[in-house]
CSV table of C-alpha atoms and ligand atoms in Angstrom, one decimal:
chain,number,residue,atom,x,y,z
F,219,MET,CA,140.2,146.1,87.6
F,220,ASN,CA,142.7,148.5,86.0
F,221,ILE,CA,145.9,147.4,87.7
F,222,ALA,CA,148.0,150.5,86.7
F,223,GLU,CA,145.2,152.7,88.1
F,224,VAL,CA,144.9,150.7,91.4
F,225,LEU,CA,148.7,150.8,92.0
F,226,LYS,CA,149.0,154.5,91.2
F,227,ASN,CA,146.2,155.2,93.7
F,228,LYS,CA,147.9,153.2,96.4
F,229,ILE,CA,151.2,154.9,95.9
F,230,GLU,CA,149.6,158.4,95.9
F,231,THR,CA,147.9,157.7,99.2
F,232,ASN,CA,151.1,156.1,100.7
F,233,GLN,CA,149.6,152.7,101.0
F,234,THR,CA,152.6,150.9,99.6
F,235,VAL,CA,151.9,147.6,101.4
F,236,LEU,CA,148.9,145.9,99.9
F,237,THR,CA,146.9,143.7,102.3
F,238,GLU,CA,146.6,140.0,101.7
F,239,PHE,CA,143.1,140.6,100.4
F,240,GLU,CA,144.2,143.3,97.9
F,241,SER,CA,147.2,141.3,96.8
F,242,LYS,CA,145.1,138.3,96.1
F,243,GLU,CA,142.5,140.4,94.2
F,244,LEU,CA,145.3,141.5,91.9
F,245,LEU,CA,146.6,138.0,91.5
F,246,GLN,CA,143.2,136.8,90.5
F,247,GLU,CA,143.0,139.6,88.0
F,248,ILE,CA,146.1,138.2,86.2
F,249,GLY,CA,144.8,134.7,86.2
F,250,ILE,CA,146.4,133.2,89.4
F,251,LEU,CA,143.9,131.2,91.3
F,252,VAL,CA,143.1,132.2,94.9
F,253,PRO,CA,140.5,130.9,97.4
F,254,GLY,CA,137.1,132.6,97.3
F,255,GLN,CA,137.4,135.5,99.8
F,256,LYS,CA,135.3,138.2,101.5
F,257,LEU,CA,136.3,140.9,103.9
F,258,THR,CA,133.9,141.4,106.8
F,259,THR,CA,133.5,143.7,109.8
F,260,SER,CA,130.9,142.0,112.0
F,261,LYS,CA,130.0,138.5,113.3
F,262,GLU,CA,126.8,138.4,111.3
F,263,GLU,CA,128.6,139.3,108.1
F,264,THR,CA,131.3,136.8,108.8
F,265,LEU,CA,128.7,134.0,109.3
F,266,SER,CA,126.8,134.8,106.1
F,267,ALA,CA,130.0,135.1,104.1
F,268,ALA,CA,131.1,131.7,105.4
F,269,GLU,CA,127.8,130.1,104.3
F,270,ASN,CA,128.0,131.8,100.9
F,271,ILE,CA,131.6,130.7,100.3
F,272,GLY,CA,130.9,127.2,101.6
F,273,PHE,CA,132.6,125.1,104.4
F,274,PRO,CA,135.3,124.4,105.3
F,275,ILE,CA,136.3,128.0,105.9
F,276,VAL,CA,139.4,129.9,107.0
F,277,LEU,CA,139.2,133.1,109.0
F,278,LYS,CA,142.1,135.5,109.3
F,279,LEU,CA,142.3,138.6,111.3
F,280,MET,CA,143.4,141.5,109.2
F,281,ALA,CA,145.0,144.6,110.8
F,282,GLU,CA,147.8,146.8,109.6
F,283,ASP,CA,149.9,146.0,112.6
F,284,ILE,CA,149.7,142.2,112.2
F,285,VAL,CA,152.2,141.0,109.6
F,286,HIS,CA,152.9,137.4,110.5
F,287,LYS,CA,149.4,136.3,111.1
F,288,SER,CA,149.9,132.7,112.3
F,289,ASP,CA,152.5,133.9,114.9
F,290,THR,CA,149.8,135.9,116.7
F,291,GLY,CA,147.0,133.3,116.3
F,292,ALA,CA,145.3,135.3,113.6
F,293,VAL,CA,144.7,132.3,111.3
F,294,LYS,CA,141.9,129.9,112.0
F,295,LEU,CA,141.9,126.9,109.6
F,296,ASN,CA,139.4,124.3,108.6
F,297,LEU,CA,136.2,125.6,110.2
F,298,LYS,CA,133.5,123.2,109.3
F,299,SER,CA,130.3,124.7,110.7
F,300,LYS,CA,128.6,128.0,111.6
F,301,GLN,CA,129.4,127.2,115.3
F,302,GLU,CA,133.1,126.7,114.6
F,303,VAL,CA,133.2,130.0,112.6
F,304,GLU,CA,131.5,131.8,115.4
F,305,ASN,CA,133.9,130.5,118.0
F,306,ALA,CA,136.9,131.4,115.8
F,307,TYR,CA,135.5,134.8,115.3
F,308,GLU,CA,135.3,135.4,119.0
F,309,GLU,CA,138.8,134.3,119.5
F,310,LEU,CA,140.2,136.5,116.7
F,311,MET,CA,138.5,139.5,118.2
F,312,LYS,CA,140.5,139.0,121.4
F,313,ILE,CA,143.8,139.4,119.6
F,314,PRO,CA,145.2,142.8,120.5
F,315,SER,CA,145.7,145.4,117.7
F,316,GLN,CA,145.9,149.2,117.7
F,317,LYS,CA,144.5,149.3,114.2
F,318,GLU,CA,141.2,148.7,112.5
F,319,LYS,CA,140.3,145.0,112.5
F,320,LYS,CA,138.7,143.2,109.6
F,321,ILE,CA,138.1,139.5,109.0
F,322,SER,CA,139.1,137.8,105.8
F,323,VAL,CA,136.7,134.9,105.2
F,324,GLN,CA,138.2,132.4,102.8
F,325,LYS,CA,137.6,129.0,101.4
F,326,MET,CA,139.8,126.3,102.9
F,327,ALA,CA,142.0,125.0,100.1
F,328,ASP,CA,142.6,121.2,99.8
F,329,GLU,CA,145.7,119.6,101.2
F,330,PRO,CA,148.5,120.2,98.6
F,331,ILE,CA,151.4,117.9,97.5
F,332,THR,CA,153.6,120.6,99.0
F,333,GLU,CA,153.6,124.3,99.7
F,334,LEU,CA,155.6,126.5,97.4
F,335,ILE,CA,157.0,130.0,97.7
F,336,ILE,CA,157.0,132.3,94.7
F,337,GLY,CA,158.4,135.7,95.2
F,338,MET,CA,159.9,138.8,93.6
F,339,THR,CA,162.4,141.3,95.0
F,340,THR,CA,163.9,144.3,93.3
F,341,ASP,CA,167.7,144.3,92.9
F,342,PRO,CA,169.1,147.8,92.9
F,343,GLN,CA,171.4,146.9,89.9
F,344,PHE,CA,169.4,144.3,87.9
F,345,GLY,CA,165.8,145.2,88.7
F,346,PRO,CA,163.1,142.7,89.4
F,347,ALA,CA,164.3,139.2,90.3
F,348,LEU,CA,161.9,136.2,90.6
F,349,MET,CA,162.3,133.6,93.4
F,350,PHE,CA,161.1,130.1,93.6
F,351,GLY,CA,161.2,127.5,96.4
F,352,ILE,CA,159.4,124.8,98.3
F,353,GLY,CA,157.7,126.1,101.4
F,354,GLY,CA,158.4,125.4,105.0
F,355,ILE,CA,161.8,124.5,106.4
F,356,LEU,CA,163.3,123.9,103.0
F,357,VAL,CA,163.2,127.6,102.3
F,358,GLU,CA,163.5,128.9,105.9
F,359,LEU,CA,166.4,126.7,107.1
F,360,LEU,CA,168.1,125.4,104.0
F,361,GLU,CA,167.5,128.4,101.7
F,362,ASP,CA,166.8,126.1,98.9
F,363,VAL,CA,165.6,128.7,96.4
F,364,SER,CA,166.3,129.7,92.8
F,365,PHE,CA,166.5,133.2,91.4
F,366,ARG,CA,166.2,134.7,87.9
F,367,ILE,CA,166.2,138.3,86.7
F,368,ALA,CA,162.9,139.2,85.0
F,369,PRO,CA,161.7,139.0,82.3
F,370,ILE,CA,162.1,135.2,82.2
F,371,THR,CA,161.5,132.8,79.4
F,372,GLU,CA,159.6,129.5,79.7
F,373,TYR,CA,163.0,127.8,79.6
F,374,ASP,CA,164.2,129.9,82.6
F,375,ALA,CA,161.1,129.0,84.5
F,376,LYS,CA,161.6,125.3,83.9
F,377,GLU,CA,165.3,125.6,85.1
F,378,MET,CA,164.2,127.5,88.2
F,379,ILE,CA,162.0,124.7,89.2
F,380,ARG,CA,164.5,121.9,88.4
F,381,GLU,CA,167.5,123.4,90.0
F,382,ILE,CA,166.3,123.5,93.6
F,383,LYS,CA,167.4,120.6,95.8
F,384,GLY,CA,163.9,119.8,96.8
F,385,PHE,CA,162.8,119.1,93.2
F,386,PRO,CA,162.2,115.4,93.8
F,387,ILE,CA,159.3,116.4,96.1
F,388,LEU,CA,157.6,117.8,93.0
F,389,ASP,CA,158.5,114.9,90.8
F,390,GLY,CA,156.7,112.0,92.5
F,391,TYR,CA,159.2,111.2,95.3
F,392,ARG,CA,158.4,107.9,97.0
F,393,GLY,CA,155.2,107.3,95.1
F,394,LYS,CA,153.7,110.7,95.9
F,395,PRO,CA,151.8,112.2,93.0
F,396,LYS,CA,153.7,114.5,90.6
F,397,ALA,CA,153.1,118.2,90.9
F,398,ASP,CA,151.7,120.2,88.0
F,399,LEU,CA,155.0,121.7,86.8
F,400,ASP,CA,153.3,123.5,83.9
F,401,ALA,CA,151.1,125.4,86.4
F,402,ILE,CA,154.2,126.5,88.2
F,403,VAL,CA,155.9,127.6,84.9
F,404,ASN,CA,152.8,129.5,83.9
F,405,THR,CA,152.6,131.3,87.3
F,406,LEU,CA,156.3,132.3,87.2
F,407,LEU,CA,155.8,133.6,83.7
F,408,THR,CA,152.6,135.5,84.7
F,409,ILE,CA,154.4,137.1,87.7
F,410,SER,CA,157.4,138.0,85.4
F,411,GLU,CA,155.1,139.7,83.0
F,412,LEU,CA,153.3,141.6,85.7
F,413,VAL,CA,156.5,143.0,87.4
F,414,VAL,CA,158.1,144.0,84.1
F,415,LYS,CA,154.9,145.8,83.0
F,416,HIS,CA,154.5,147.5,86.5
F,417,GLU,CA,157.8,148.8,87.6
F,418,GLU,CA,156.1,150.3,90.6
F,419,ILE,CA,155.9,146.9,92.3
F,420,ASN,CA,158.9,146.5,94.6
F,421,GLU,CA,158.3,143.1,96.2
F,422,MET,CA,155.9,140.2,96.0
F,423,ASP,CA,155.6,137.2,98.3
F,424,LEU,CA,153.2,134.4,97.4
F,425,ASN,CA,153.7,132.3,100.5
F,426,PRO,CA,152.4,129.7,100.4
F,427,VAL,CA,151.1,128.5,97.0
F,428,PHE,CA,149.5,125.1,97.3
F,429,ILE,CA,150.5,122.8,94.4
F,430,TYR,CA,148.5,119.8,93.2
F,431,GLU,CA,148.6,117.1,90.5
F,432,LYS,CA,146.4,119.5,88.6
F,433,GLY,CA,146.8,123.2,89.2
F,434,LEU,CA,147.8,125.4,92.1
F,435,ILE,CA,146.2,128.0,94.3
F,436,CYS,CA,147.8,130.9,96.2
F,437,VAL,CA,146.5,131.0,99.8
F,438,ASP,CA,148.6,134.0,101.1
F,439,ALA,CA,150.2,136.9,99.3
F,440,ARG,CA,151.8,140.3,100.0
F,441,ILE,CA,152.6,142.9,97.4
F,442,ILE,CA,154.8,145.9,98.3
F,443,LEU,CA,155.0,149.0,96.1
F,444,LYS,CA,157.8,151.5,95.6
F,445,LYS,CA,157.3,154.7,97.5
F,446,SER,CA,156.7,157.8,95.4
F,447,ASP,CA,159.7,160.1,95.2
A,620,LIG,P1,151.0,134.1,107.7
A,620,LIG,O1,150.7,135.6,107.8
A,620,LIG,O2,151.4,133.6,109.1
A,620,LIG,O3,152.0,133.7,106.6
A,620,LIG,P2,149.0,132.6,106.1
A,620,LIG,O4,147.9,133.3,105.5
A,620,LIG,O5,150.2,132.2,105.2
A,620,LIG,O6,149.6,133.4,107.4
A,620,LIG,O7,148.4,131.3,106.8
A,620,LIG,C1,149.3,130.4,107.6
A,620,LIG,C2,149.2,129.0,107.0
A,620,LIG,O8,147.8,128.6,107.0
A,620,LIG,C3,149.6,128.9,105.5
A,620,LIG,O9,151.0,128.7,105.4
A,620,LIG,C4,148.8,127.7,105.1
A,620,LIG,O10,149.4,126.5,105.4
A,620,LIG,C5,147.5,127.8,105.9
A,620,LIG,N1,146.4,128.5,105.1
A,620,LIG,C6,146.2,129.8,105.0
A,620,LIG,N2,145.2,130.2,104.3
A,620,LIG,C7,144.7,129.0,103.8
A,620,LIG,C8,143.5,128.6,103.0
A,620,LIG,N3,142.7,129.5,102.5
A,620,LIG,N4,143.3,127.3,102.8
A,620,LIG,C9,144.1,126.3,103.4
A,620,LIG,N5,145.2,126.6,104.2
A,620,LIG,C10,145.5,127.9,104.4
A,621,LIG,MG1,151.9,133.2,104.7
C-alpha cells in the first residue's frame, strides 16, 4: 500500500472519512496490530470469511450513515459458531440504513487489561496534536486525557502515559497485570510519525485499543482527511 497515493485518491474523490476497514488497513500498514478482517456482501461470504478467520468472530454492519455502530446494534461480539454468525448476520440486515450495507467480519480480540483511546486532532494554530487516554467512562465522563503537539519524542510519549489520573490501571493496580507500556509508547510514536509525514490527515480516533501484558491491538478506528481546497 502506498499511503500517500491512497490518501490523495480519497481526497480527490471527496471520501474524506475513511471507513473502519480502510482505517485499520492503513494502521496495519504502519505496523499497528488490528484483528484479521474481511468485508463481505452476502451471507455465504460472511460465513466463509468467519471460518477462514477463525472463531470467535465479531460482525459489524458498515454503512456510511452508521457512525456510532454499537448505539444502533451494529456490533455483534463473540460469535462462536456458524449458527451464531448466521443469526447475527440476519439481525444486522434488519438495521435500517439508506446507504450500501457491507459486513465487516473480524477476529474477536482477547479481553484486555483495559481499553485505551489514542487519537489525533488538528489544532488550527499548532497543527497535529496527539491524544491518549483510558477508554470508557474515564475518558467520556472525567476527560482524563493527555495531549502533545506532534512530532513527539519517546520521552513525550512516556509522559503522556504517566500523566493521566488513570495511570495506576496500567501499572498493576490491585494485583492486575501491568500493561505493556512500551507498546503504547511505540504506537504513539508511530502515529506521530504518520501524521507529521501526511499532513492531509485531519483526525484519527483509535477507539478502543486493547492493551495487554504483551502488546496491543486496535479494534476500532476512524481516520478523517482534510478536504481539498
Ligand atoms: P463503535 O462504532 O460503537 O465505537 P466499535 O467498533 O468500537 O463500535 O465496537 C464497540 C465495542 O465492541 C468496542 O468498544 C469493543 O469493546 C468491542 N469490540 C469491537 N470490535 C472488537 C473486536 N474485534 N474484538 C473484541 N471486541 C471488539
Ligand atoms: Mg469504537
